[in-house]
Tab-separated table of C-alpha atoms in Angstrom:
chain	number	residue	atom	x	y	z
A	15	MET	CA	58.938	31.987	19.732
A	16	ALA	CA	61.099	29.614	17.681
A	17	THR	CA	60.642	26.591	19.939
A	18	ALA	CA	56.853	26.652	19.598
A	19	THR	CA	57.097	25.851	15.885
A	20	LYS	CA	59.440	22.869	16.211
A	21	LEU	CA	57.590	19.582	15.852
A	22	LEU	CA	60.613	17.335	16.413
A	23	LEU	CA	63.038	17.159	19.300
A	24	THR	CA	66.020	17.086	16.926
A	25	ASP	CA	65.076	20.483	15.545
A	26	LEU	CA	64.094	21.913	18.926
A	27	MET	CA	67.581	21.113	20.234
A	28	SER	CA	69.107	23.157	17.423
A	29	VAL	CA	67.649	26.310	19.006
A	30	VAL	CA	67.773	25.579	22.773
A	31	ASN	CA	70.565	24.322	25.055
A	32	HIS	CA	68.577	23.061	28.030
A	33	VAL	CA	65.974	20.404	28.804
A	34	PRO	CA	62.524	21.992	28.287
A	35	SER	CA	60.153	21.689	31.237
A	36	ASN	CA	57.804	19.226	29.511
A	37	TYR	CA	60.662	16.668	29.366
A	38	ILE	CA	61.639	16.921	33.036
A	39	ARG	CA	60.456	13.981	35.130
A	40	PRO	CA	59.339	14.292	38.765
A	41	ILE	CA	62.210	13.555	41.152
A	42	SER	CA	60.645	10.195	42.084
A	43	ASP	CA	60.591	9.157	38.405
A	44	ARG	CA	64.094	9.937	37.182
A	45	PRO	CA	66.640	7.443	35.849
A	46	ASN	CA	69.001	7.512	38.895
A	47	LEU	CA	71.861	6.696	36.536
A	48	SER	CA	74.356	6.081	39.334
A	49	ASP	CA	72.354	3.049	40.538
A	50	VAL	CA	72.531	0.971	37.357
A	51	GLN	CA	74.428	-2.287	36.934
A	52	ILE	CA	76.608	-2.716	33.874
A	53	SER	CA	75.862	-5.930	32.031
A	54	ASP	CA	78.459	-8.643	31.730
A	55	ALA	CA	78.413	-12.071	30.141
A	56	SER	CA	76.177	-13.416	32.909
A	57	SER	CA	73.606	-10.605	32.892
A	58	ILE	CA	71.702	-11.112	29.658
A	59	PRO	CA	72.083	-14.530	27.982
A	60	LEU	CA	73.916	-14.582	24.625
A	61	ILE	CA	72.681	-17.504	22.520
A	62	ASP	CA	74.538	-18.788	19.470
A	63	LEU	CA	71.969	-19.781	16.823
A	64	LYS	CA	74.507	-21.395	14.503
A	65	ASP	CA	73.315	-24.939	15.263
A	66	LEU	CA	69.634	-24.160	15.809
A	67	HIS	CA	68.830	-26.600	13.003
A	68	GLY	CA	71.857	-28.812	13.567
A	69	HIS	CA	73.182	-31.351	16.046
A	70	ASN	CA	72.924	-28.904	18.982
A	71	HIS	CA	69.227	-28.181	18.368
A	72	SER	CA	67.816	-29.460	21.679
A	73	ASN	CA	70.411	-27.592	23.732
A	74	ILE	CA	69.687	-24.297	21.979
A	75	ILE	CA	65.923	-24.813	22.490
A	76	LYS	CA	66.597	-25.266	26.219
A	77	GLN	CA	68.721	-22.106	26.343
A	78	ILE	CA	65.994	-20.085	24.628
A	79	GLY	CA	63.287	-21.464	26.953
A	80	LEU	CA	65.336	-20.690	30.049
A	81	ALA	CA	66.062	-17.145	28.880
A	82	CYS	CA	62.362	-16.512	28.103
A	83	GLN	CA	61.361	-17.838	31.509
A	84	THR	CA	63.968	-16.188	33.731
A	85	ASP	CA	65.030	-13.041	31.874
A	86	GLY	CA	62.479	-12.159	29.208
A	87	PHE	CA	65.501	-10.909	27.228
A	88	PHE	CA	68.360	-12.577	25.410
A	89	GLN	CA	70.922	-11.747	22.756
A	90	VAL	CA	71.601	-13.767	19.608
A	91	LYS	CA	74.618	-14.183	17.374
A	92	ASN	CA	75.042	-16.196	14.162
A	93	HIS	CA	71.439	-15.185	13.492
A	94	GLY	CA	71.555	-15.207	9.693
A	95	VAL	CA	71.146	-11.455	9.071
A	96	PRO	CA	74.249	-10.404	7.082
A	97	GLU	CA	76.722	-8.083	8.779
A	98	GLU	CA	76.725	-5.736	5.780
A	99	MET	CA	72.920	-5.450	5.948
A	100	ILE	CA	73.110	-4.479	9.630
A	101	LYS	CA	75.724	-1.833	8.873
A	102	ASP	CA	73.644	-0.447	5.986
A	103	MET	CA	70.506	-0.311	8.149
A	104	LEU	CA	72.190	1.765	10.853
A	105	SER	CA	73.741	3.988	8.205
A	106	ILE	CA	70.478	4.672	6.357
A	107	ALA	CA	68.718	5.495	9.652
A	108	SER	CA	71.435	8.016	10.487
A	109	GLU	CA	71.174	9.509	6.998
A	110	PHE	CA	67.412	9.930	7.362
A	111	PHE	CA	67.602	11.735	10.699
A	112	ASN	CA	70.324	14.023	9.364
A	113	LEU	CA	68.231	15.161	6.398
A	114	PRO	CA	67.141	18.821	6.414
A	115	GLU	CA	64.156	19.529	8.664
A	116	SER	CA	61.865	20.326	5.713
A	117	GLU	CA	62.639	16.960	4.087
A	118	ARG	CA	62.060	14.919	7.243
A	119	LEU	CA	58.812	16.698	8.047
A	120	LYS	CA	57.231	15.366	4.848
A	121	MET	CA	56.773	12.156	6.853
A	122	TYR	CA	55.481	13.803	10.069
A	123	SER	CA	52.160	12.837	11.653
A	124	ASP	CA	50.809	12.730	15.209
A	125	ASP	CA	48.126	10.182	14.176
A	126	PRO	CA	48.996	6.773	15.705
A	127	SER	CA	46.786	4.970	13.191
A	128	LYS	CA	48.995	5.932	10.248
A	129	THR	CA	51.091	3.019	9.038
A	130	THR	CA	54.082	5.182	8.135
A	131	ARG	CA	54.890	8.273	10.149
A	132	LEU	CA	57.618	10.370	11.682
A	133	SER	CA	56.855	11.665	15.157
A	134	THR	CA	58.377	12.385	18.524
A	135	SER	CA	58.170	11.155	22.134
A	136	PHE	CA	55.482	8.394	22.306
A	137	ASN	CA	51.926	9.665	21.816
A	138	VAL	CA	51.953	13.453	21.632
A	139	ARG	CA	48.142	13.566	21.538
A	140	THR	CA	47.657	12.106	25.015
A	141	GLU	CA	50.860	12.355	27.075
A	142	LYS	CA	51.639	15.006	29.679
A	143	LEU	CA	55.406	14.373	29.806
A	144	SER	CA	57.547	14.024	26.699
A	145	ASN	CA	60.272	11.474	25.996
A	146	TRP	CA	63.677	12.352	24.569
A	147	ARG	CA	63.395	10.746	21.131
A	148	ASP	CA	62.199	11.195	17.591
A	149	PHE	CA	61.094	8.136	15.651
A	150	LEU	CA	60.107	6.941	12.214
A	151	ARG	CA	57.579	4.134	12.481
A	152	LEU	CA	56.975	1.804	9.537
A	153	HIS	CA	54.611	-1.082	8.948
A	154	CYS	CA	56.527	-3.643	6.938
A	155	TYR	CA	54.561	-6.881	6.477
A	156	PRO	CA	53.339	-7.699	3.930
A	157	LEU	CA	56.130	-5.538	2.507
A	158	GLU	CA	54.413	-4.782	-0.795
A	159	ASP	CA	51.436	-3.262	1.067
A	160	TYR	CA	53.520	-0.561	2.726
A	161	VAL	CA	56.837	0.077	0.988
A	162	GLN	CA	55.412	2.760	-1.336
A	163	GLU	CA	54.479	4.842	1.748
A	164	TRP	CA	58.044	4.886	3.041
A	165	PRO	CA	60.477	7.767	2.577
A	166	ASN	CA	62.155	7.939	-0.823
A	167	ASN	CA	64.958	10.032	0.617
A	168	PRO	CA	67.661	8.822	1.148
A	169	PRO	CA	67.217	7.312	-2.343
A	170	SER	CA	68.170	3.763	-1.285
A	171	PHE	CA	65.904	3.801	1.807
A	172	ARG	CA	63.084	1.617	0.498
A	173	GLU	CA	65.354	-1.009	-1.017
A	174	GLN	CA	67.753	-1.324	1.930
A	175	VAL	CA	65.117	-1.205	4.652
A	176	GLY	CA	62.904	-3.650	2.736
A	177	GLU	CA	65.733	-6.180	2.478
A	178	TYR	CA	66.457	-5.793	6.188
A	179	CYS	CA	62.777	-6.275	7.130
A	180	THR	CA	62.582	-9.477	5.085
A	181	SER	CA	65.763	-10.878	6.625
A	182	VAL	CA	64.665	-10.053	10.180
A	183	ARG	CA	61.270	-11.668	9.533
A	184	GLY	CA	63.110	-14.869	8.654
A	185	LEU	CA	64.944	-14.660	11.993
A	186	VAL	CA	61.665	-14.046	13.846
A	187	LEU	CA	60.022	-17.099	12.299
A	188	ARG	CA	62.976	-19.287	13.264
A	189	LEU	CA	62.831	-17.977	16.817
A	190	LEU	CA	59.054	-18.446	17.080
A	191	GLY	CA	59.436	-22.071	16.035
A	192	ALA	CA	62.116	-22.539	18.687
A	193	ILE	CA	60.030	-20.812	21.372
A	194	SER	CA	56.999	-22.961	20.508
A	195	GLU	CA	59.148	-26.076	20.892
A	196	SER	CA	60.577	-24.827	24.177
A	197	LEU	CA	57.015	-24.595	25.551
A	198	GLY	CA	56.283	-28.171	24.450
A	199	LEU	CA	53.946	-26.948	21.693
A	200	GLU	CA	53.890	-27.826	18.006
A	201	LYS	CA	56.597	-25.892	16.153
A	202	ASN	CA	54.070	-23.803	14.180
A	203	TYR	CA	51.714	-23.164	17.102
A	204	ILE	CA	52.674	-19.539	17.838
A	205	VAL	CA	52.874	-18.462	14.193
A	206	GLU	CA	49.435	-19.951	13.508
A	207	ALA	CA	47.987	-18.147	16.558
A	208	LEU	CA	48.868	-14.766	15.016
A	209	GLY	CA	46.358	-14.750	12.158
A	210	LYS	CA	47.780	-12.919	9.134
A	211	GLN	CA	50.610	-11.547	11.326
A	212	GLY	CA	51.958	-8.021	11.519
A	213	GLN	CA	55.437	-6.556	11.499
A	214	HIS	CA	56.318	-2.985	12.373
A	215	MET	CA	59.608	-1.286	13.036
A	216	ALA	CA	60.758	1.957	14.575
A	217	LEU	CA	63.879	3.898	13.721
A	218	ASN	CA	64.528	5.623	17.050
A	219	TYR	CA	66.769	8.676	17.201
A	220	TYR	CA	67.909	9.943	20.606
A	221	PRO	CA	69.755	13.285	20.329
A	222	PRO	CA	72.415	14.223	22.898
A	223	CYS	CA	70.731	15.564	26.035
A	224	PRO	CA	72.258	18.374	28.131
A	225	GLU	CA	70.866	16.910	31.385
A	226	PRO	CA	70.247	13.178	30.885
A	227	GLU	CA	69.499	12.587	34.562
A	228	LEU	CA	66.231	14.561	34.204
A	229	THR	CA	64.487	12.596	31.469
A	230	TYR	CA	64.148	9.337	29.519
A	231	GLY	CA	64.482	8.338	25.910
A	232	LEU	CA	61.654	5.948	26.814
A	233	PRO	CA	60.574	5.220	30.414
A	234	GLY	CA	60.166	1.706	31.793
A	235	HIS	CA	57.610	-0.285	29.794
A	236	THR	CA	56.852	-3.715	28.420
A	237	ASP	CA	56.252	-4.273	24.697
A	238	CYS	CA	52.637	-4.888	23.711
A	239	ASN	CA	53.507	-7.139	20.787
A	240	LEU	CA	54.664	-10.772	20.607
A	241	ILE	CA	58.429	-10.492	20.216
A	242	THR	CA	60.873	-7.647	19.531
A	243	ILE	CA	64.183	-7.885	17.674
A	244	LEU	CA	66.347	-4.880	18.567
A	245	LEU	CA	69.292	-3.601	16.570
A	246	GLN	CA	71.275	-0.880	18.327
A	247	ASP	CA	74.347	1.117	17.378
A	248	ASP	CA	77.445	1.199	19.581
A	249	VAL	CA	76.076	3.801	22.037
A	250	PRO	CA	74.648	2.278	25.271
A	251	GLY	CA	71.120	3.224	26.290
A	252	LEU	CA	68.976	0.113	26.757
A	253	GLN	CA	68.383	-0.930	30.369
A	254	VAL	CA	66.433	-3.979	31.565
A	255	LEU	CA	64.868	-4.524	34.995
A	256	ARG	CA	66.408	-7.665	36.485
A	257	ASN	CA	65.839	-8.777	40.077
A	258	GLY	CA	64.633	-5.300	40.984
A	259	LYS	CA	67.731	-3.570	39.557
A	260	TRP	CA	68.190	-1.763	36.268
A	261	VAL	CA	70.906	-3.422	34.184
A	262	ALA	CA	72.554	-1.610	31.266
A	263	VAL	CA	72.731	-3.859	28.200
A	264	ASN	CA	75.858	-2.706	26.415
A	265	PRO	CA	75.849	-3.267	22.645
A	266	ILE	CA	77.738	-6.203	21.138
A	267	PRO	CA	78.466	-5.687	17.415
A	268	ASN	CA	76.400	-7.800	14.984
A	269	THR	CA	74.099	-9.219	17.638
A	270	PHE	CA	70.408	-8.609	18.203
A	271	ILE	CA	68.571	-8.182	21.482
A	272	VAL	CA	65.417	-10.327	21.602
A	273	ASN	CA	62.707	-9.527	24.091
A	274	ILE	CA	59.466	-11.241	24.921
A	275	GLY	CA	56.353	-9.096	24.528
A	276	ASP	CA	53.022	-9.124	26.326
A	277	MET	CA	51.362	-11.440	23.766
A	278	MET	CA	54.018	-14.106	24.355
A	279	GLN	CA	53.394	-13.882	28.084
A	280	VAL	CA	49.706	-14.532	27.394
A	281	ILE	CA	50.242	-17.439	24.965
A	282	SER	CA	52.698	-19.076	27.387
A	283	ASN	CA	50.110	-18.648	30.176
A	284	GLY	CA	52.565	-16.584	32.200
A	285	LYS	CA	55.499	-18.976	31.901
A	286	TYR	CA	57.497	-16.566	29.729
A	287	ARG	CA	57.960	-12.999	30.897
A	288	SER	CA	57.442	-9.640	29.265
A	289	VAL	CA	59.944	-7.565	31.221
A	290	LEU	CA	60.201	-3.837	31.949
A	291	HIS	CA	62.918	-2.053	29.982
A	292	ARG	CA	63.768	1.562	29.265
A	293	ALA	CA	66.015	3.790	27.161
A	294	VAL	CA	68.234	6.401	28.794
A	295	VAL	CA	70.088	9.193	27.026
A	296	ASN	CA	73.484	10.820	27.365
A	297	CYS	CA	74.998	14.260	26.927
A	298	ASN	CA	77.706	13.380	24.397
A	299	SER	CA	76.365	11.159	21.640
A	300	GLU	CA	73.313	10.653	19.521
A	301	ARG	CA	71.989	7.090	19.650
A	302	ILE	CA	70.064	5.032	17.116
A	303	SER	CA	68.078	1.908	17.941
A	304	ILE	CA	65.905	-0.044	15.524
A	305	PRO	CA	63.350	-2.396	17.090
A	306	THR	CA	61.325	-4.719	14.875
A	307	PHE	CA	57.996	-5.589	16.468
A	308	TYR	CA	56.306	-8.826	15.428
A	309	CYS	CA	52.661	-9.095	16.395
A	310	PRO	CA	49.321	-10.755	15.711
A	311	SER	CA	46.992	-9.293	13.119
A	312	PRO	CA	44.404	-6.975	14.755
A	313	ASP	CA	41.567	-9.518	14.503
A	314	ALA	CA	43.591	-12.455	15.886
A	315	VAL	CA	42.174	-13.826	19.137
A	316	ILE	CA	44.948	-14.217	21.693
A	317	GLY	CA	44.773	-16.359	24.811
A	318	PRO	CA	46.812	-18.954	26.697
A	319	ALA	CA	47.663	-22.084	24.679
A	320	LYS	CA	45.183	-24.784	25.672
A	321	ASP	CA	47.994	-27.303	26.226
A	322	LEU	CA	49.480	-24.963	28.862
A	323	ILE	CA	46.247	-24.755	30.886
A	324	SER	CA	45.577	-27.331	33.579
A	325	HIS	CA	43.920	-27.760	36.951
A	326	ASP	CA	47.211	-26.786	38.600
A	327	GLN	CA	47.861	-23.974	36.143
A	328	PRO	CA	44.552	-22.324	35.221
A	329	ALA	CA	44.347	-19.675	32.499
A	330	MET	CA	45.976	-16.448	33.713
A	331	TYR	CA	44.368	-14.314	30.984
A	332	ARG	CA	41.065	-14.189	29.159
A	333	ASN	CA	40.866	-14.335	25.369
A	334	PHE	CA	40.881	-10.995	23.535
A	335	THR	CA	41.656	-9.581	20.104
A	336	TYR	CA	45.007	-7.958	19.536
A	337	ALA	CA	43.201	-4.797	18.355
A	338	GLU	CA	41.498	-4.531	21.765
A	339	TYR	CA	44.822	-4.886	23.558
A	340	PHE	CA	46.716	-2.495	21.299
A	341	GLU	CA	44.133	0.263	21.736
A	342	LYS	CA	44.312	0.054	25.537
A	343	PHE	CA	48.110	-0.080	25.494
A	344	TRP	CA	48.478	2.919	23.232
A	345	ASN	CA	45.937	5.117	25.029
A	346	ARG	CA	47.492	4.426	28.435
A	347	GLY	CA	50.896	5.523	27.233
A	348	LEU	CA	54.011	3.943	28.686
A	349	ALA	CA	52.611	3.319	32.139
A	350	THR	CA	54.764	1.173	34.403
A	351	GLU	CA	51.868	-1.051	35.433
A	352	CYS	CA	51.532	-3.881	32.972
A	353	CYS	CA	48.567	-3.486	30.646
A	354	LEU	CA	48.097	-7.264	30.902
A	355	ASP	CA	46.543	-6.791	34.337
A	356	LEU	CA	43.458	-5.467	32.542
A	357	PHE	CA	43.027	-8.822	30.741
A	358	LYS	CA	42.944	-11.250	33.638
A	359	PRO	CA	39.845	-13.491	33.901
A	360	ASN	CA	36.624	-11.981	35.314
A	361	LEU	CA	37.870	-8.408	35.212
């Protein structure tokens, strides 16, 4: 049977016109797309970073702190990543996923430990239900350690993606300094807590889905890393849980979505929130999203900042290595319950 030989969803959908049974969620765990709020200017904060290092510095730090505390998500404009670079990044991702099947599959692996790999869903080795996406995952810091593993087709892939990774890392470091300040910590505190640091990215490809109400691109989850910088094309799909309701975050050109990951929740001793979010699909359009995940190095010991622990606010989490956390997160799959619950003191 043709479908049995297709490793990627994109290629499976070229030979079937329905949602296969292994993608269909139980009725209690479907997107309920009619009960989703559409975001407006007040839903997800949009922060202008133009004066982050200028006369409006303290006000922008306050805005970032408030967004981290109340929303766990915010959007940024005037972020320093050139508009042309953003356009090229989305274009090269689309080119890659439209390559012939045989060319794409040169990058395929179901081994989560590989630092460059094309795969599908989330973790095909352990999951029972599949998610409606294919993805190319790349490690990208230090860049010179990984770039030779990346695809060399399209021909400009390594150069364009490498430039984008470097520019986004600059944005991340500026934001981490601002977030440290917003917590009342030294500006370099968070960066220095990460050890050698790690940076990964995913090029997510969500094909059109004949019955989008039956499945997810990615179900509700928090991010296991420190901070995520999301670039998305003009097709809606990201939804964030806010006050018990799913809110659709519609794309704004040349902005990034920033979301707080589990490690930031730990370092802030629970003050800043790693919030559930999900990706839904649609029947008309393919969608591309490109999250950059910034994280500690595997051997970095993560725990609440000592200056944020007091008699009134004891440590909410024990110390642990990022490798220990990442292994538990990955093996659990995208479970709704926060993996952080496994790292509370005396558990």
